[in-house]
Amino acid sequence: ELRGVVALDGPSGTGKSTVARRLASAVHARYLDTGAMYRAVTLAVLRAGVDPEDATRVAEVAAAARLAVGTDPQAPTVRLDGEDVAAEIRGPEATRAVSAVSAVPAVRELLVAEQRRIIAEMLDAGHGVVVEGRDIGTVVAPDAPLKVFLTASAETRAHRRSRQDAEDGRVATMEATMADVQRRDRLDSTRAVSPLRPADDAVELDTTELDITGVLDALLAMVDRRG
Ligand code: C5P
C-alpha cells in the first residue's frame, strides 16, 4: 500500500510505462502518465494545422484544448475535447512532433500545473500515485519520497519500442525506431526548460539486463524501503 508519490522518469524504451502501471496496481495506487498529456496536446496542434515549431500558436492551442486523463492503472484513459485519443496519440505523427511541442515553455507551465492539481487531488483522497514522465522528480513533484530514473542501452530501448509498436499494430523498421528514439532523447535532454535528467536524489536503475518482472521487483523493494 503506497500513500505518497513515486516519481518515475527516464527516456523512452526503458519499460517505464509498463512498470509504472504494474507498480501502481501492485501497491494499490493511482497512475499518472504525463507523456500522454504532452502527446494529446501535440495531437491538438496537428489537428489544428499548426506548425509544432510555432511556439506562439502551439501555446494557444494548448490553452484551448480540454484534456482529461484517467488514473486507473488497469485502464488509463486520455481524452481530448471529449474524444478518446489513447491510440492516436501513440501514432507516428504525434510521436514525431511531441518533442517540439513539449519544449514550449507555456505548454509545460500549463501541463505541470494540471499534473500537480491531479496529484494533489489523489493524495487528498488518500491514494498513493505513481507518476511517470521526464521531469517528475526535478519539477512536477520535487518532494516525492521516492524518485527513480530508469535507463537502458540505446539498442535495448529501440528493441522494446519496436516490440511495443508491433503489439499495438504499428509498422516501423528497426532503423527508423532507433533513429526516432535517439532523436527524441536528444531533443528532450537538451531543451532549455525542464530537460530530461535525473533529480539529484533519484535512484538510477539500469534496466538493460532486466525483464519487466525484474524491474518491478527492484521498484517494489525501493517502495518498501522509502515509499
Ligand atoms: O513518455 P512518452 O514517450 O509518452 O512521452 C512523449 C514525449 O513527451 C517525450 O518524448 C517528451 O518530449 C514529452 N514529455 C515531457 N515531459 C514529461 C513527459 C513527456 O517533455 N513529463
PDB file of C-alpha atoms and ligand atoms in Angstrom:
ATOM      1  CA  GLU A   1       0.000   0.000   0.000  1.00  0.00           C
ATOM      2  CA  LEU A   2       1.573   3.267  -1.198  1.00  0.00           C
ATOM      3  CA  ARG A   3       0.493   6.621   0.263  1.00  0.00           C
ATOM      4  CA  GLY A   4       2.798   9.185  -1.303  1.00  0.00           C
ATOM      5  CA  VAL A   5       4.212   9.876  -4.748  1.00  0.00           C
ATOM      6  CA  VAL A   6       6.634   7.732  -6.720  1.00  0.00           C
ATOM      7  CA  ALA A   7       8.357   9.779  -9.443  1.00  0.00           C
ATOM      8  CA  LEU A   8       9.393   7.616 -12.373  1.00  0.00           C
ATOM      9  CA  ASP A   9      11.486   9.354 -15.031  1.00  0.00           C
ATOM     10  CA  GLY A  10      13.682   8.321 -17.926  1.00  0.00           C
ATOM     11  CA  PRO A  11      13.922   8.210 -21.704  1.00  0.00           C
ATOM     12  CA  SER A  12      11.619   6.195 -23.957  1.00  0.00           C
ATOM     13  CA  GLY A  13      12.010   2.441 -24.277  1.00  0.00           C
ATOM     14  CA  THR A  14      13.111   1.807 -20.709  1.00  0.00           C
ATOM     15  CA  GLY A  15       9.866  -0.056 -19.969  1.00  0.00           C
ATOM     16  CA  LYS A  16       8.727   2.918 -17.899  1.00  0.00           C
ATOM     17  CA  SER A  17       5.034   2.862 -18.811  1.00  0.00           C
ATOM     18  CA  THR A  18       4.591  -0.856 -18.351  1.00  0.00           C
ATOM     19  CA  VAL A  19       6.351  -0.996 -14.985  1.00  0.00           C
ATOM     20  CA  ALA A  20       4.715   2.222 -13.795  1.00  0.00           C
ATOM     21  CA  ARG A  21       1.275   0.719 -14.364  1.00  0.00           C
ATOM     22  CA  ARG A  22       2.205  -2.630 -12.817  1.00  0.00           C
ATOM     23  CA  LEU A  23       3.775  -0.923  -9.830  1.00  0.00           C
ATOM     24  CA  ALA A  24       0.712   1.259  -9.279  1.00  0.00           C
ATOM     25  CA  SER A  25      -1.565  -1.815  -9.457  1.00  0.00           C
ATOM     26  CA  ALA A  26       0.659  -3.796  -7.081  1.00  0.00           C
ATOM     27  CA  VAL A  27       0.657  -1.107  -4.389  1.00  0.00           C
ATOM     28  CA  HIS A  28      -2.994  -0.082  -4.928  1.00  0.00           C
ATOM     29  CA  ALA A  29      -2.051   3.380  -6.120  1.00  0.00           C
ATOM     30  CA  ARG A  30      -3.229   5.606  -8.959  1.00  0.00           C
ATOM     31  CA  TYR A  31      -1.190   6.158 -12.116  1.00  0.00           C
ATOM     32  CA  LEU A  32      -0.458   9.388 -13.988  1.00  0.00           C
ATOM     33  CA  ASP A  33       1.055   9.233 -17.488  1.00  0.00           C
ATOM     34  CA  THR A  34       2.345  12.775 -18.126  1.00  0.00           C
ATOM     35  CA  GLY A  35       3.701  11.789 -21.562  1.00  0.00           C
ATOM     36  CA  ALA A  36       0.122  11.098 -22.648  1.00  0.00           C
ATOM     37  CA  MET A  37      -0.750  14.698 -21.769  1.00  0.00           C
ATOM     38  CA  TYR A  38       2.076  16.118 -23.929  1.00  0.00           C
ATOM     39  CA  ARG A  39       1.054  13.730 -26.697  1.00  0.00           C
ATOM     40  CA  ALA A  40      -2.598  14.810 -26.514  1.00  0.00           C
ATOM     41  CA  VAL A  41      -1.645  18.493 -26.789  1.00  0.00           C
ATOM     42  CA  THR A  42       0.556  17.543 -29.752  1.00  0.00           C
ATOM     43  CA  LEU A  43      -2.407  15.863 -31.417  1.00  0.00           C
ATOM     44  CA  ALA A  44      -4.461  19.018 -30.898  1.00  0.00           C
ATOM     45  CA  VAL A  45      -1.664  21.049 -32.517  1.00  0.00           C
ATOM     46  CA  LEU A  46      -1.526  18.734 -35.545  1.00  0.00           C
ATOM     47  CA  ARG A  47      -5.296  18.690 -35.917  1.00  0.00           C
ATOM     48  CA  ALA A  48      -5.370  22.485 -35.836  1.00  0.00           C
ATOM     49  CA  GLY A  49      -2.882  22.515 -38.706  1.00  0.00           C
ATOM     50  CA  VAL A  50      -0.382  24.409 -36.554  1.00  0.00           C
ATOM     51  CA  ASP A  51       3.370  24.033 -37.065  1.00  0.00           C
ATOM     52  CA  PRO A  52       4.759  22.277 -33.921  1.00  0.00           C
ATOM     53  CA  GLU A  53       7.734  24.683 -34.048  1.00  0.00           C
ATOM     54  CA  ASP A  54       5.473  27.771 -33.881  1.00  0.00           C
ATOM     55  CA  ALA A  55       5.629  28.335 -30.119  1.00  0.00           C
ATOM     56  CA  THR A  56       3.076  31.141 -30.039  1.00  0.00           C
ATOM     57  CA  ARG A  57       0.358  29.223 -31.868  1.00  0.00           C
ATOM     58  CA  VAL A  58       1.227  25.972 -30.073  1.00  0.00           C
ATOM     59  CA  ALA A  59       0.682  27.763 -26.764  1.00  0.00           C
ATOM     60  CA  GLU A  60      -2.728  28.985 -27.970  1.00  0.00           C
ATOM     61  CA  VAL A  61      -3.818  25.504 -28.995  1.00  0.00           C
ATOM     62  CA  ALA A  62      -2.625  24.086 -25.657  1.00  0.00           C
ATOM     63  CA  ALA A  63      -4.588  26.711 -23.706  1.00  0.00           C
ATOM     64  CA  ALA A  64      -7.777  25.931 -25.638  1.00  0.00           C
ATOM     65  CA  ALA A  65      -7.501  22.115 -25.541  1.00  0.00           C
ATOM     66  CA  ARG A  66      -9.636  20.285 -22.999  1.00  0.00           C
ATOM     67  CA  LEU A  67      -7.606  17.353 -21.676  1.00  0.00           C
ATOM     68  CA  ALA A  68      -8.886  14.665 -19.353  1.00  0.00           C
ATOM     69  CA  VAL A  69      -6.706  11.821 -18.115  1.00  0.00           C
ATOM     70  CA  GLY A  70      -7.945   8.806 -16.181  1.00  0.00           C
ATOM     71  CA  THR A  71      -5.662   7.487 -13.449  1.00  0.00           C
ATOM     72  CA  ASP A  72      -6.739   3.859 -13.092  1.00  0.00           C
ATOM     73  CA  PRO A  73      -3.525   1.858 -13.696  1.00  0.00           C
ATOM     74  CA  GLN A  74      -5.548  -1.044 -15.169  1.00  0.00           C
ATOM     75  CA  ALA A  75      -7.234   1.198 -17.744  1.00  0.00           C
ATOM     76  CA  PRO A  76      -5.647   4.623 -18.137  1.00  0.00           C
ATOM     77  CA  THR A  77      -7.592   6.911 -20.490  1.00  0.00           C
ATOM     78  CA  VAL A  78      -6.827  10.138 -22.361  1.00  0.00           C
ATOM     79  CA  ARG A  79      -9.493  12.401 -23.778  1.00  0.00           C
ATOM     80  CA  LEU A  80      -9.090  15.459 -25.955  1.00  0.00           C
ATOM     81  CA  ASP A  81     -12.208  17.633 -26.146  1.00  0.00           C
ATOM     82  CA  GLY A  82     -14.241  14.650 -25.036  1.00  0.00           C
ATOM     83  CA  GLU A  83     -12.829  12.200 -27.594  1.00  0.00           C
ATOM     84  CA  ASP A  84     -10.838   9.086 -26.631  1.00  0.00           C
ATOM     85  CA  VAL A  85      -7.432   9.626 -28.259  1.00  0.00           C
ATOM     86  CA  ALA A  86      -5.424   6.929 -26.436  1.00  0.00           C
ATOM     87  CA  ALA A  87      -4.431   5.118 -29.639  1.00  0.00           C
ATOM     88  CA  GLU A  88      -3.922   8.117 -31.886  1.00  0.00           C
ATOM     89  CA  ILE A  89      -1.507   9.913 -29.552  1.00  0.00           C
ATOM     90  CA  ARG A  90       0.931   6.969 -29.926  1.00  0.00           C
ATOM     91  CA  GLY A  91       0.920   7.127 -33.731  1.00  0.00           C
ATOM     92  CA  PRO A  92       3.935   8.237 -35.782  1.00  0.00           C
ATOM     93  CA  GLU A  93       2.714  11.805 -36.435  1.00  0.00           C
ATOM     94  CA  ALA A  94       2.243  12.690 -32.761  1.00  0.00           C
ATOM     95  CA  THR A  95       5.427  10.823 -31.809  1.00  0.00           C
ATOM     96  CA  ARG A  96       7.433  12.822 -34.335  1.00  0.00           C
ATOM     97  CA  ALA A  97       6.081  16.202 -33.208  1.00  0.00           C
ATOM     98  CA  VAL A  98       5.829  15.734 -29.435  1.00  0.00           C
ATOM     99  CA  SER A  99       9.371  16.825 -28.527  1.00  0.00           C
ATOM    100  CA  ALA A 100       8.909  20.190 -30.270  1.00  0.00           C
ATOM    101  CA  VAL A 101       5.554  20.790 -28.576  1.00  0.00           C
ATOM    102  CA  SER A 102       6.808  19.754 -25.147  1.00  0.00           C
ATOM    103  CA  ALA A 103       9.769  22.154 -25.441  1.00  0.00           C
ATOM    104  CA  VAL A 104       7.396  25.154 -25.495  1.00  0.00           C
ATOM    105  CA  PRO A 105       7.590  26.782 -22.024  1.00  0.00           C
ATOM    106  CA  ALA A 106       3.906  27.826 -21.991  1.00  0.00           C
ATOM    107  CA  VAL A 107       2.852  24.237 -22.706  1.00  0.00           C
ATOM    108  CA  ARG A 108       4.978  22.938 -19.845  1.00  0.00           C
ATOM    109  CA  GLU A 109       3.641  25.572 -17.450  1.00  0.00           C
ATOM    110  CA  LEU A 110       0.088  24.603 -18.273  1.00  0.00           C
ATOM    111  CA  LEU A 111       0.616  20.849 -18.044  1.00  0.00           C
ATOM    112  CA  VAL A 112       2.813  20.931 -14.937  1.00  0.00           C
ATOM    113  CA  ALA A 113       0.110  22.932 -13.129  1.00  0.00           C
ATOM    114  CA  GLU A 114      -2.519  20.421 -14.238  1.00  0.00           C
ATOM    115  CA  GLN A 115      -0.326  17.477 -13.189  1.00  0.00           C
ATOM    116  CA  ARG A 116       0.236  18.986  -9.734  1.00  0.00           C
ATOM    117  CA  ARG A 117      -3.506  19.542  -9.396  1.00  0.00           C
ATOM    118  CA  ILE A 118      -4.267  15.914 -10.276  1.00  0.00           C
ATOM    119  CA  ILE A 119      -1.579  14.614  -7.909  1.00  0.00           C
ATOM    120  CA  ALA A 120      -2.832  16.792  -5.029  1.00  0.00           C
ATOM    121  CA  GLU A 121      -6.386  15.629  -5.637  1.00  0.00           C
ATOM    122  CA  MET A 122      -5.361  11.966  -5.454  1.00  0.00           C
ATOM    123  CA  LEU A 123      -3.238  12.451  -2.353  1.00  0.00           C
ATOM    124  CA  ASP A 124      -6.140  14.308  -0.711  1.00  0.00           C
ATOM    125  CA  ALA A 125      -8.380  11.345  -1.475  1.00  0.00           C
ATOM    126  CA  GLY A 126      -5.903   9.104   0.360  1.00  0.00           C
ATOM    127  CA  HIS A 127      -4.354   7.463  -2.704  1.00  0.00           C
ATOM    128  CA  GLY A 128      -0.703   6.945  -3.478  1.00  0.00           C
ATOM    129  CA  VAL A 129       0.307   7.787  -7.029  1.00  0.00           C
ATOM    130  CA  VAL A 130       2.936   6.607  -9.471  1.00  0.00           C
ATOM    131  CA  VAL A 131       3.770   9.454 -11.852  1.00  0.00           C
ATOM    132  CA  GLU A 132       5.796   8.800 -14.986  1.00  0.00           C
ATOM    133  CA  GLY A 133       7.490  11.294 -17.284  1.00  0.00           C
ATOM    134  CA  ARG A 134      10.730  13.182 -17.870  1.00  0.00           C
ATOM    135  CA  ASP A 135      10.669  15.945 -15.234  1.00  0.00           C
ATOM    136  CA  ILE A 136       8.627  14.454 -12.390  1.00  0.00           C
ATOM    137  CA  GLY A 137      11.485  14.221  -9.877  1.00  0.00           C
ATOM    138  CA  THR A 138      13.009  17.542 -10.912  1.00  0.00           C
ATOM    139  CA  VAL A 139       9.963  19.777 -11.483  1.00  0.00           C
ATOM    140  CA  VAL A 140       6.483  18.281 -11.064  1.00  0.00           C
ATOM    141  CA  ALA A 141       6.949  16.522  -7.704  1.00  0.00           C
ATOM    142  CA  PRO A 142      10.355  17.521  -6.303  1.00  0.00           C
ATOM    143  CA  ASP A 143       9.223  16.462  -2.807  1.00  0.00           C
ATOM    144  CA  ALA A 144       8.378  12.882  -3.809  1.00  0.00           C
ATOM    145  CA  PRO A 145       9.824  10.484  -1.209  1.00  0.00           C
ATOM    146  CA  LEU A 146      10.888   8.060  -3.933  1.00  0.00           C
ATOM    147  CA  LYS A 147      12.347   9.107  -7.292  1.00  0.00           C
ATOM    148  CA  VAL A 148      13.580   6.563  -9.777  1.00  0.00           C
ATOM    149  CA  PHE A 149      15.382   7.291 -13.038  1.00  0.00           C
ATOM    150  CA  LEU A 150      15.216   4.367 -15.463  1.00  0.00           C
ATOM    151  CA  THR A 151      17.893   3.905 -18.118  1.00  0.00           C
ATOM    152  CA  ALA A 152      18.770   1.234 -20.705  1.00  0.00           C
ATOM    153  CA  SER A 153      21.153   0.994 -23.641  1.00  0.00           C
ATOM    154  CA  ALA A 154      20.002   2.630 -26.889  1.00  0.00           C
ATOM    155  CA  GLU A 155      19.722  -0.772 -28.628  1.00  0.00           C
ATOM    156  CA  THR A 156      17.599  -2.220 -25.876  1.00  0.00           C
ATOM    157  CA  ARG A 157      15.302   0.796 -25.898  1.00  0.00           C
ATOM    158  CA  ALA A 158      14.836   0.677 -29.667  1.00  0.00           C
ATOM    159  CA  HIS A 159      14.056  -3.063 -29.442  1.00  0.00           C
ATOM    160  CA  ARG A 160      11.469  -2.536 -26.712  1.00  0.00           C
ATOM    161  CA  ARG A 161       9.896   0.314 -28.645  1.00  0.00           C
ATOM    162  CA  SER A 162       9.565  -1.833 -31.797  1.00  0.00           C
ATOM    163  CA  ARG A 163       8.078  -4.709 -29.876  1.00  0.00           C
ATOM    164  CA  GLN A 164       5.540  -2.333 -28.350  1.00  0.00           C
ATOM    165  CA  ASP A 165       4.788  -0.875 -31.792  1.00  0.00           C
ATOM    166  CA  ALA A 166       4.296  -4.370 -33.258  1.00  0.00           C
ATOM    167  CA  GLU A 167       1.973  -5.372 -30.396  1.00  0.00           C
ATOM    168  CA  ASP A 168      -0.093  -2.247 -30.976  1.00  0.00           C
ATOM    169  CA  GLY A 169      -0.201  -2.879 -34.732  1.00  0.00           C
ATOM    170  CA  ARG A 170       2.120  -0.064 -35.783  1.00  0.00           C
ATOM    171  CA  VAL A 171       4.637  -0.871 -38.504  1.00  0.00           C
ATOM    172  CA  ALA A 172       8.135   0.610 -38.443  1.00  0.00           C
ATOM    173  CA  THR A 173      11.614  -0.586 -39.349  1.00  0.00           C
ATOM    174  CA  MET A 174      14.189  -1.116 -36.619  1.00  0.00           C
ATOM    175  CA  GLU A 175      16.361   1.638 -38.136  1.00  0.00           C
ATOM    176  CA  ALA A 176      13.503   4.137 -38.088  1.00  0.00           C
ATOM    177  CA  THR A 177      12.623   3.258 -34.497  1.00  0.00           C
ATOM    178  CA  MET A 178      16.243   3.540 -33.383  1.00  0.00           C
ATOM    179  CA  ALA A 179      16.594   6.902 -35.115  1.00  0.00           C
ATOM    180  CA  ASP A 180      13.373   8.156 -33.553  1.00  0.00           C
ATOM    181  CA  VAL A 181      14.334   7.041 -30.042  1.00  0.00           C
ATOM    182  CA  GLN A 182      17.722   8.733 -30.305  1.00  0.00           C
ATOM    183  CA  ARG A 183      16.348  11.903 -31.843  1.00  0.00           C
ATOM    184  CA  ARG A 184      13.660  12.265 -29.195  1.00  0.00           C
ATOM    185  CA  ASP A 185      16.137  11.664 -26.352  1.00  0.00           C
ATOM    186  CA  ARG A 186      18.488  14.252 -27.762  1.00  0.00           C
ATOM    187  CA  LEU A 187      15.714  16.843 -28.059  1.00  0.00           C
ATOM    188  CA  ASP A 188      14.283  16.014 -24.616  1.00  0.00           C
ATOM    189  CA  SER A 189      17.710  16.115 -22.925  1.00  0.00           C
ATOM    190  CA  THR A 190      18.927  19.351 -24.489  1.00  0.00           C
ATOM    191  CA  ARG A 191      15.824  21.580 -24.340  1.00  0.00           C
ATOM    192  CA  ALA A 192      16.099  24.781 -22.292  1.00  0.00           C
ATOM    193  CA  VAL A 193      13.126  24.182 -19.993  1.00  0.00           C
ATOM    194  CA  SER A 194      12.993  21.083 -17.735  1.00  0.00           C
ATOM    195  CA  PRO A 195      15.330  18.861 -19.745  1.00  0.00           C
ATOM    196  CA  LEU A 196      15.276  15.127 -19.167  1.00  0.00           C
ATOM    197  CA  ARG A 197      17.733  14.477 -16.331  1.00  0.00           C
ATOM    198  CA  PRO A 198      17.780  12.578 -13.051  1.00  0.00           C
ATOM    199  CA  ALA A 199      16.983  14.561  -9.900  1.00  0.00           C
ATOM    200  CA  ASP A 200      19.977  14.796  -7.524  1.00  0.00           C
ATOM    201  CA  ASP A 201      18.218  12.444  -5.116  1.00  0.00           C
ATOM    202  CA  ALA A 202      16.906   9.965  -7.710  1.00  0.00           C
ATOM    203  CA  VAL A 203      17.866   6.302  -7.664  1.00  0.00           C
ATOM    204  CA  GLU A 204      19.160   5.286 -11.096  1.00  0.00           C
ATOM    205  CA  LEU A 205      18.067   1.871 -12.290  1.00  0.00           C
ATOM    206  CA  ASP A 206      19.658   0.401 -15.431  1.00  0.00           C
ATOM    207  CA  THR A 207      17.077  -1.936 -16.958  1.00  0.00           C
ATOM    208  CA  THR A 208      19.190  -3.185 -19.902  1.00  0.00           C
ATOM    209  CA  GLU A 209      19.601  -6.673 -18.437  1.00  0.00           C
ATOM    210  CA  LEU A 210      16.252  -6.830 -16.633  1.00  0.00           C
ATOM    211  CA  ASP A 211      12.853  -8.010 -17.802  1.00  0.00           C
ATOM    212  CA  ILE A 212       9.629  -6.347 -16.653  1.00  0.00           C
ATOM    213  CA  THR A 213       9.375  -8.542 -13.561  1.00  0.00           C
ATOM    214  CA  GLY A 214      12.978  -7.765 -12.644  1.00  0.00           C
ATOM    215  CA  VAL A 215      12.348  -4.019 -12.864  1.00  0.00           C
ATOM    216  CA  LEU A 216       9.087  -4.335 -10.949  1.00  0.00           C
ATOM    217  CA  ASP A 217      10.768  -6.311  -8.153  1.00  0.00           C
ATOM    218  CA  ALA A 218      13.514  -3.699  -7.855  1.00  0.00           C
ATOM    219  CA  LEU A 219      10.901  -0.923  -7.637  1.00  0.00           C
ATOM    220  CA  LEU A 220       8.803  -2.778  -5.081  1.00  0.00           C
ATOM    221  CA  ALA A 221      11.901  -3.201  -2.905  1.00  0.00           C
ATOM    222  CA  MET A 222      12.522   0.562  -3.118  1.00  0.00           C
ATOM    223  CA  VAL A 223       8.906   1.340  -2.204  1.00  0.00           C
ATOM    224  CA  ASP A 224       9.253  -0.953   0.826  1.00  0.00           C
ATOM    225  CA  ARG A 225      12.330   0.938   1.945  1.00  0.00           C
ATOM    226  CA  ARG A 226      11.339   4.530   1.224  1.00  0.00           C
ATOM    227  CA  GLY A 227       7.878   4.856  -0.402  1.00  0.00           C
TER     228      GLY A 227
HETATM  229  O1  C5P B   1       6.633   9.048 -22.251  1.00  0.00           O
HETATM  230  P1  C5P B   1       6.275   9.338 -23.677  1.00  0.00           P
HETATM  231  O2  C5P B   1       7.213   8.710 -24.667  1.00  0.00           O
HETATM  232  O3  C5P B   1       4.848   9.076 -23.994  1.00  0.00           O
HETATM  233  O4  C5P B   1       6.474  10.920 -23.800  1.00  0.00           O
HETATM  234  C1  C5P B   1       6.325  11.562 -25.030  1.00  0.00           C
HETATM  235  C2  C5P B   1       7.103  12.872 -25.064  1.00  0.00           C
HETATM  236  O5  C5P B   1       6.506  13.818 -24.193  1.00  0.00           O
HETATM  237  C3  C5P B   1       8.560  12.798 -24.625  1.00  0.00           C
HETATM  238  O6  C5P B   1       9.421  12.409 -25.685  1.00  0.00           O
HETATM  239  C4  C5P B   1       8.830  14.230 -24.180  1.00  0.00           C
HETATM  240  O7  C5P B   1       9.121  15.062 -25.286  1.00  0.00           O
HETATM  241  C5  C5P B   1       7.481  14.671 -23.625  1.00  0.00           C
HETATM  242  N1  C5P B   1       7.387  14.606 -22.165  1.00  0.00           N
HETATM  243  C6  C5P B   1       7.911  15.652 -21.436  1.00  0.00           C
HETATM  244  N2  C5P B   1       7.766  15.671 -20.080  1.00  0.00           N
HETATM  245  C7  C5P B   1       7.127  14.674 -19.437  1.00  0.00           C
HETATM  246  C8  C5P B   1       6.603  13.583 -20.161  1.00  0.00           C
HETATM  247  C9  C5P B   1       6.760  13.571 -21.537  1.00  0.00           C
HETATM  248  O8  C5P B   1       8.505  16.558 -22.011  1.00  0.00           O
HETATM  249  N3  C5P B   1       6.979  14.755 -18.112  1.00  0.00           N
END
